[in-house]
CSV table of C-alpha atoms and ligand atoms in Angstrom, one decimal:
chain,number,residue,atom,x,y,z
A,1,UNK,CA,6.1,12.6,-11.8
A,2,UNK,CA,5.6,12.4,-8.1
A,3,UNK,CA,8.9,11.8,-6.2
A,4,UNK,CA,8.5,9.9,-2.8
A,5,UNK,CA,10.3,9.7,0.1
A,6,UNK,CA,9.2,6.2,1.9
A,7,UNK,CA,10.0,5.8,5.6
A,8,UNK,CA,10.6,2.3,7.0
A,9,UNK,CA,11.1,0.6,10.4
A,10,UNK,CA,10.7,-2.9,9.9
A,11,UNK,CA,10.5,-5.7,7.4
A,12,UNK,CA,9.0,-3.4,4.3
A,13,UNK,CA,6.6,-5.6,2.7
A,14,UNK,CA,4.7,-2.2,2.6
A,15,UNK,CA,7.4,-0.7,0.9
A,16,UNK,CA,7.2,-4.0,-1.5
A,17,UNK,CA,3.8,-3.1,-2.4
A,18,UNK,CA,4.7,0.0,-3.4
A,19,UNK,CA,8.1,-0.9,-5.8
A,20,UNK,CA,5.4,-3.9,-6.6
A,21,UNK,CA,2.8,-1.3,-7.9
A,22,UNK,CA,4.9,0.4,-9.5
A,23,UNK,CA,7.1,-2.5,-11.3
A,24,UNK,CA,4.1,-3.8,-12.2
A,25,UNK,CA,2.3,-0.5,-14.6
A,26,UNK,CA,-0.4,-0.2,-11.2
A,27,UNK,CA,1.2,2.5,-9.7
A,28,UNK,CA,2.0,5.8,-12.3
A,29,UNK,CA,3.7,8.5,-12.6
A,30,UNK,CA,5.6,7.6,-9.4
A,31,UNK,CA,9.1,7.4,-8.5
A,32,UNK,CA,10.9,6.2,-5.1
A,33,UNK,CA,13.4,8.6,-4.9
A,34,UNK,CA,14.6,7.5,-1.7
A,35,UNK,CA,13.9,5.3,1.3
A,36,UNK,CA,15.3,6.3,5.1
A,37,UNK,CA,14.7,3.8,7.9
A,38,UNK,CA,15.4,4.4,11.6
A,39,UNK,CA,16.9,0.9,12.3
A,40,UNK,CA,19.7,-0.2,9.9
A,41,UNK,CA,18.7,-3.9,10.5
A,42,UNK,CA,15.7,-3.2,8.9
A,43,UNK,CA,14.7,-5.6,6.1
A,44,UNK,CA,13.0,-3.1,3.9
A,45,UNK,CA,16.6,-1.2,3.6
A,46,UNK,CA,17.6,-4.8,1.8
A,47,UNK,CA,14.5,-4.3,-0.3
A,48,UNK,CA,15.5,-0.9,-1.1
A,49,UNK,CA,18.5,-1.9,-2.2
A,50,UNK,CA,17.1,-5.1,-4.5
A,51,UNK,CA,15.1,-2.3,-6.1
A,52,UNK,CA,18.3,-0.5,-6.5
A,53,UNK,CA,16.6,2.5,-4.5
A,54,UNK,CA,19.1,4.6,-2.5
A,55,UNK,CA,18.7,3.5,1.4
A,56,UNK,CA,20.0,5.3,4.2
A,57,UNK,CA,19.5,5.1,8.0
A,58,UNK,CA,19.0,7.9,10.0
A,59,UNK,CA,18.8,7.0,13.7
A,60,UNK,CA,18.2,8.4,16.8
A,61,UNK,CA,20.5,6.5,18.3
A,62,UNK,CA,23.2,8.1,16.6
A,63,UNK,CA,22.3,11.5,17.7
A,64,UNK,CA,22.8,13.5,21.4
A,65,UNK,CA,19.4,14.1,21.7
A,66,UNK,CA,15.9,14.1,19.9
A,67,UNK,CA,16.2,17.9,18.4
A,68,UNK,CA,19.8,16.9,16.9
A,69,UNK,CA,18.0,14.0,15.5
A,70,UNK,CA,15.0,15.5,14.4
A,71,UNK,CA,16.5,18.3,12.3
A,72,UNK,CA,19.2,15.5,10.8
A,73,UNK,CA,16.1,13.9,9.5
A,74,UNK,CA,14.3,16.8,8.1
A,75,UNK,CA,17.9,17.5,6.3
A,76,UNK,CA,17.8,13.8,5.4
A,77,UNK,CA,14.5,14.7,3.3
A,78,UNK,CA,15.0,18.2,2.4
A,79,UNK,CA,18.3,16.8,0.0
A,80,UNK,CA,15.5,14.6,-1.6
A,81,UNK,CA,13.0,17.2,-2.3
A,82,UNK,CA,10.0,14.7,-2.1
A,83,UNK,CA,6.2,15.6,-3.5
A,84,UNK,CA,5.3,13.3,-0.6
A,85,UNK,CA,6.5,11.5,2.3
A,86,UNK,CA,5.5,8.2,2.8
A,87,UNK,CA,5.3,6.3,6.3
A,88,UNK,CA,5.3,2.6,5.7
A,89,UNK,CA,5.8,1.4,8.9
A,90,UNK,CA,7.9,3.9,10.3
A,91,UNK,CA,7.3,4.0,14.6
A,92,UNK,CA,9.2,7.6,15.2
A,93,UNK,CA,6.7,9.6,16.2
A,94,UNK,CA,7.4,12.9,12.8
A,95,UNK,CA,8.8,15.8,14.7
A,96,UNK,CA,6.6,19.0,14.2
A,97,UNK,CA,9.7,20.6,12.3
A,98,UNK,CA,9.1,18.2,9.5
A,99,UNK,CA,5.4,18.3,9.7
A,100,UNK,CA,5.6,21.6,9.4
A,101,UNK,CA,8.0,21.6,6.1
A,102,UNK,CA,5.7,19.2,4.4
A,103,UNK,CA,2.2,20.1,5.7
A,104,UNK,CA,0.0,17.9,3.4
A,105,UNK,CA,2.9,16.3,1.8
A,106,UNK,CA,3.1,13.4,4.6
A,107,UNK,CA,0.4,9.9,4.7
A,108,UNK,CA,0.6,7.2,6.6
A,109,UNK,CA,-0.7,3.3,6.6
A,110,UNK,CA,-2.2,2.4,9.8
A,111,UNK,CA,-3.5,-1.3,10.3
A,112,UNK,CA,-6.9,-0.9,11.5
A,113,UNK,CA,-10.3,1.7,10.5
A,114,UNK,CA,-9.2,4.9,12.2
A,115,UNK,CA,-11.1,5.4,14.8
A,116,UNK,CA,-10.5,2.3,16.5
A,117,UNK,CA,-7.6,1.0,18.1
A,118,UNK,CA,-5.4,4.0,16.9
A,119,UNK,CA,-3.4,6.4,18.8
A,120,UNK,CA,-0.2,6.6,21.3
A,121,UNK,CA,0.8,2.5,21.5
A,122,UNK,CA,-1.1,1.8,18.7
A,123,UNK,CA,1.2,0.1,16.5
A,124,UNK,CA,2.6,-3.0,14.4
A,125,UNK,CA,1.3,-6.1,16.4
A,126,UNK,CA,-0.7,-4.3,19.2
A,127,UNK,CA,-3.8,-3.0,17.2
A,128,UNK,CA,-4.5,-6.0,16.1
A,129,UNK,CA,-4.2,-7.6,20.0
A,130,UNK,CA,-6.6,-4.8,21.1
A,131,UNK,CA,-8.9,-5.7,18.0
A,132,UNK,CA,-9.0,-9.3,18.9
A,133,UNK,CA,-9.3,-8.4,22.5
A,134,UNK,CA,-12.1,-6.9,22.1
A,135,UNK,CA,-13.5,-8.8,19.8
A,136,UNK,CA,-14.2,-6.8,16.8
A,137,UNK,CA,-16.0,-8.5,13.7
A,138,UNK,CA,-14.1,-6.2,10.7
A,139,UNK,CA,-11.0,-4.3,11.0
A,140,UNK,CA,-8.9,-3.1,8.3
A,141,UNK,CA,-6.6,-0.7,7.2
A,142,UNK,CA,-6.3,3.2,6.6
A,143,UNK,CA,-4.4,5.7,4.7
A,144,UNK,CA,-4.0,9.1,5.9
A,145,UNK,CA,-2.5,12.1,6.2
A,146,UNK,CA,-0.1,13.0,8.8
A,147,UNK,CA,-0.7,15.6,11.0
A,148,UNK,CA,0.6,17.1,14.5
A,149,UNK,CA,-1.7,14.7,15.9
A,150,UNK,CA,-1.2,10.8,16.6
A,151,UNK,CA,-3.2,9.5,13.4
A,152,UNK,CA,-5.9,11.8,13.4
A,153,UNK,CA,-4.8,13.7,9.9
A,154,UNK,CA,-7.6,13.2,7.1
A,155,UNK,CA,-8.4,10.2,5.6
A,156,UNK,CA,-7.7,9.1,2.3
A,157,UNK,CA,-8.0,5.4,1.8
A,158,UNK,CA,-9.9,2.8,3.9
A,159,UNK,CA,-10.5,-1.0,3.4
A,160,UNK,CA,-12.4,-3.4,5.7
A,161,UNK,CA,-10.8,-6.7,6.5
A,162,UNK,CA,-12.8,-9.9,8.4
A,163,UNK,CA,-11.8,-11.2,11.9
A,164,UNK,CA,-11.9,-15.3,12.1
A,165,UNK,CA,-12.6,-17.0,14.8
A,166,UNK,CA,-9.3,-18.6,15.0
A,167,UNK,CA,-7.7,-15.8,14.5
A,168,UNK,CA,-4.2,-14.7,16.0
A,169,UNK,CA,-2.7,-11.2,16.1
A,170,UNK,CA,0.0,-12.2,13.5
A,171,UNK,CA,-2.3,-14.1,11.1
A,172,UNK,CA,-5.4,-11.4,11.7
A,173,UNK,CA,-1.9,-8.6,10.6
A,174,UNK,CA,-0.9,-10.6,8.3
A,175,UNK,CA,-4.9,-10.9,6.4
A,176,UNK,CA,-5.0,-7.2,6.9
A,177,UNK,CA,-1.7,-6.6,4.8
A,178,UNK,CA,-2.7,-8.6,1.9
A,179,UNK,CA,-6.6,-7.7,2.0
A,180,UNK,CA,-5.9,-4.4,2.5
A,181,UNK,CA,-2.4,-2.5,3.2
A,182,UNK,CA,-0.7,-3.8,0.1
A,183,UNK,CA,-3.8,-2.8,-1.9
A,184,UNK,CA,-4.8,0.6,-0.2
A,185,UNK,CA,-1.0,1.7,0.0
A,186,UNK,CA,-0.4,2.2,-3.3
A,187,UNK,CA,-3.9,3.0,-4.4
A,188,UNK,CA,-3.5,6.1,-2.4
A,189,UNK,CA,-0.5,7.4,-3.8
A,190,UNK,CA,-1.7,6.8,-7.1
A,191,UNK,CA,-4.5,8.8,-6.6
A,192,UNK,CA,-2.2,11.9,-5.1
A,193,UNK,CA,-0.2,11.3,-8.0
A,194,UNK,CA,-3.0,12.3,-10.2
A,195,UNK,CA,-4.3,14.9,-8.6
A,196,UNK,CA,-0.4,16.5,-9.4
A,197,UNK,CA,-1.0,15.3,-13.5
B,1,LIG,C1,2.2,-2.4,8.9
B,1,LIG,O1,1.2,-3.3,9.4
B,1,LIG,C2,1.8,-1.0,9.2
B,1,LIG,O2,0.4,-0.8,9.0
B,1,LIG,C3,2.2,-0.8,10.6
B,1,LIG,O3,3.4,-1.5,10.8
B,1,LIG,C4,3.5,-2.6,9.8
B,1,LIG,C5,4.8,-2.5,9.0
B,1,LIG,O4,4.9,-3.6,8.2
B,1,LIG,N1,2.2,0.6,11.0
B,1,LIG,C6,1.8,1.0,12.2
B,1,LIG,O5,1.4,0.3,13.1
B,1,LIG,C7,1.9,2.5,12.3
B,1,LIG,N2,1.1,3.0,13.5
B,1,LIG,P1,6.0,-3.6,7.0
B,1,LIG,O6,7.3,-3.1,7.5
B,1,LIG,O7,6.0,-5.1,6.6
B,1,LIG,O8,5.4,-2.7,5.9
């Protein structure tokens, strides 16, 4: 069984994809053990908590300063003892303590095809501005793995998505999640998970 730790920021309909997946007989041998979010208005802690998965918030906000946060949030995962660390739309930037801890053990979802429109400020609604701004035919999505780096860790999982004419950033994000995020997501733990059969 591989035990995951997802972390959230937002709305969690990656973090659906994954209960989803695995709800649904796609997704084996996995088990959400835990989800930690950064923002305890976050939707995807209500999902959690649908799924009767164990939700908790660990903030910065709640913390004197980043290294006080940072080693809360490490402790946060340690008590979980995850197989793998899962970053479904989590914007803290992973602090190289935890990195560190779980070298190899840490992917992310990113919603474009590493190497465009990734990076520092590369997030959520933005890529897919700068994709549309510059007027990119396919985008997509990627899985990879987390390094000290600002997604430039290997990569696992990619899928191609098309740009429409009409598009807008939210519906061009919101083709990408279906066609691709909500597909690749779980895909990509499923193939870590066998790898650890
Ligand atoms: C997703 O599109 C994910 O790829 C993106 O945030 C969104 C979260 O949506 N992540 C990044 O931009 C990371 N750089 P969700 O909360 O509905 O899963």
């Amino acid at each position: 069984m591989l035990n995951i730790v997802v972390c959230v920021s937002g709305g969690g309909t990656n973090l659906q994809a994954i209960i989803d997946a695995i709800d649904s007989g796609k997704l084996l041998n996995t088990k959400i053990v835990k989800v930690i979010s950064n923002n305890a208005n976050a939707f995807a802690l209500e999902r959690a908590k649908n799924a009767g998965i164990e939700g908790v918030c660990v903030s910065p906000k709640d913390y004197a300063d980043r290294e006080t946060f940072n080693e809360a949030f490490l402790a946060e995962l340690n008590k979980s003892n995850p197989d793998l660390i899962v970053l479904a739309g989590f914007l803290v930037v992973i602090p190289e303590i935890v990195i560190n801890a779980y070298r190899g053990k840490i992917i992310n979802i990113h919603p474009s095809l590493i190497p465009s429109f990734c990076g520092t400020g590369y997030y959520g609604l933005k890529v897919h501005e700068a994709a549309l701004e510059r007027g990119v035919k396919i985008t997509g999505a990627t899985v990879h793995y987390v390094d000290e780096g600002t997604d430039t860790g290997p990569i696992i999982m990619q899928k191609a998505v098309e740009v429409k004419e009409d598009d807008t950033p939210k519906t061009l994000q919101r083709r990408v999640m279906e066609e691709a995020e909500w597909i690749i997501l779980p895909e990509s733990i499923g193939k870590i998970a066998k790898e650890k059969e």
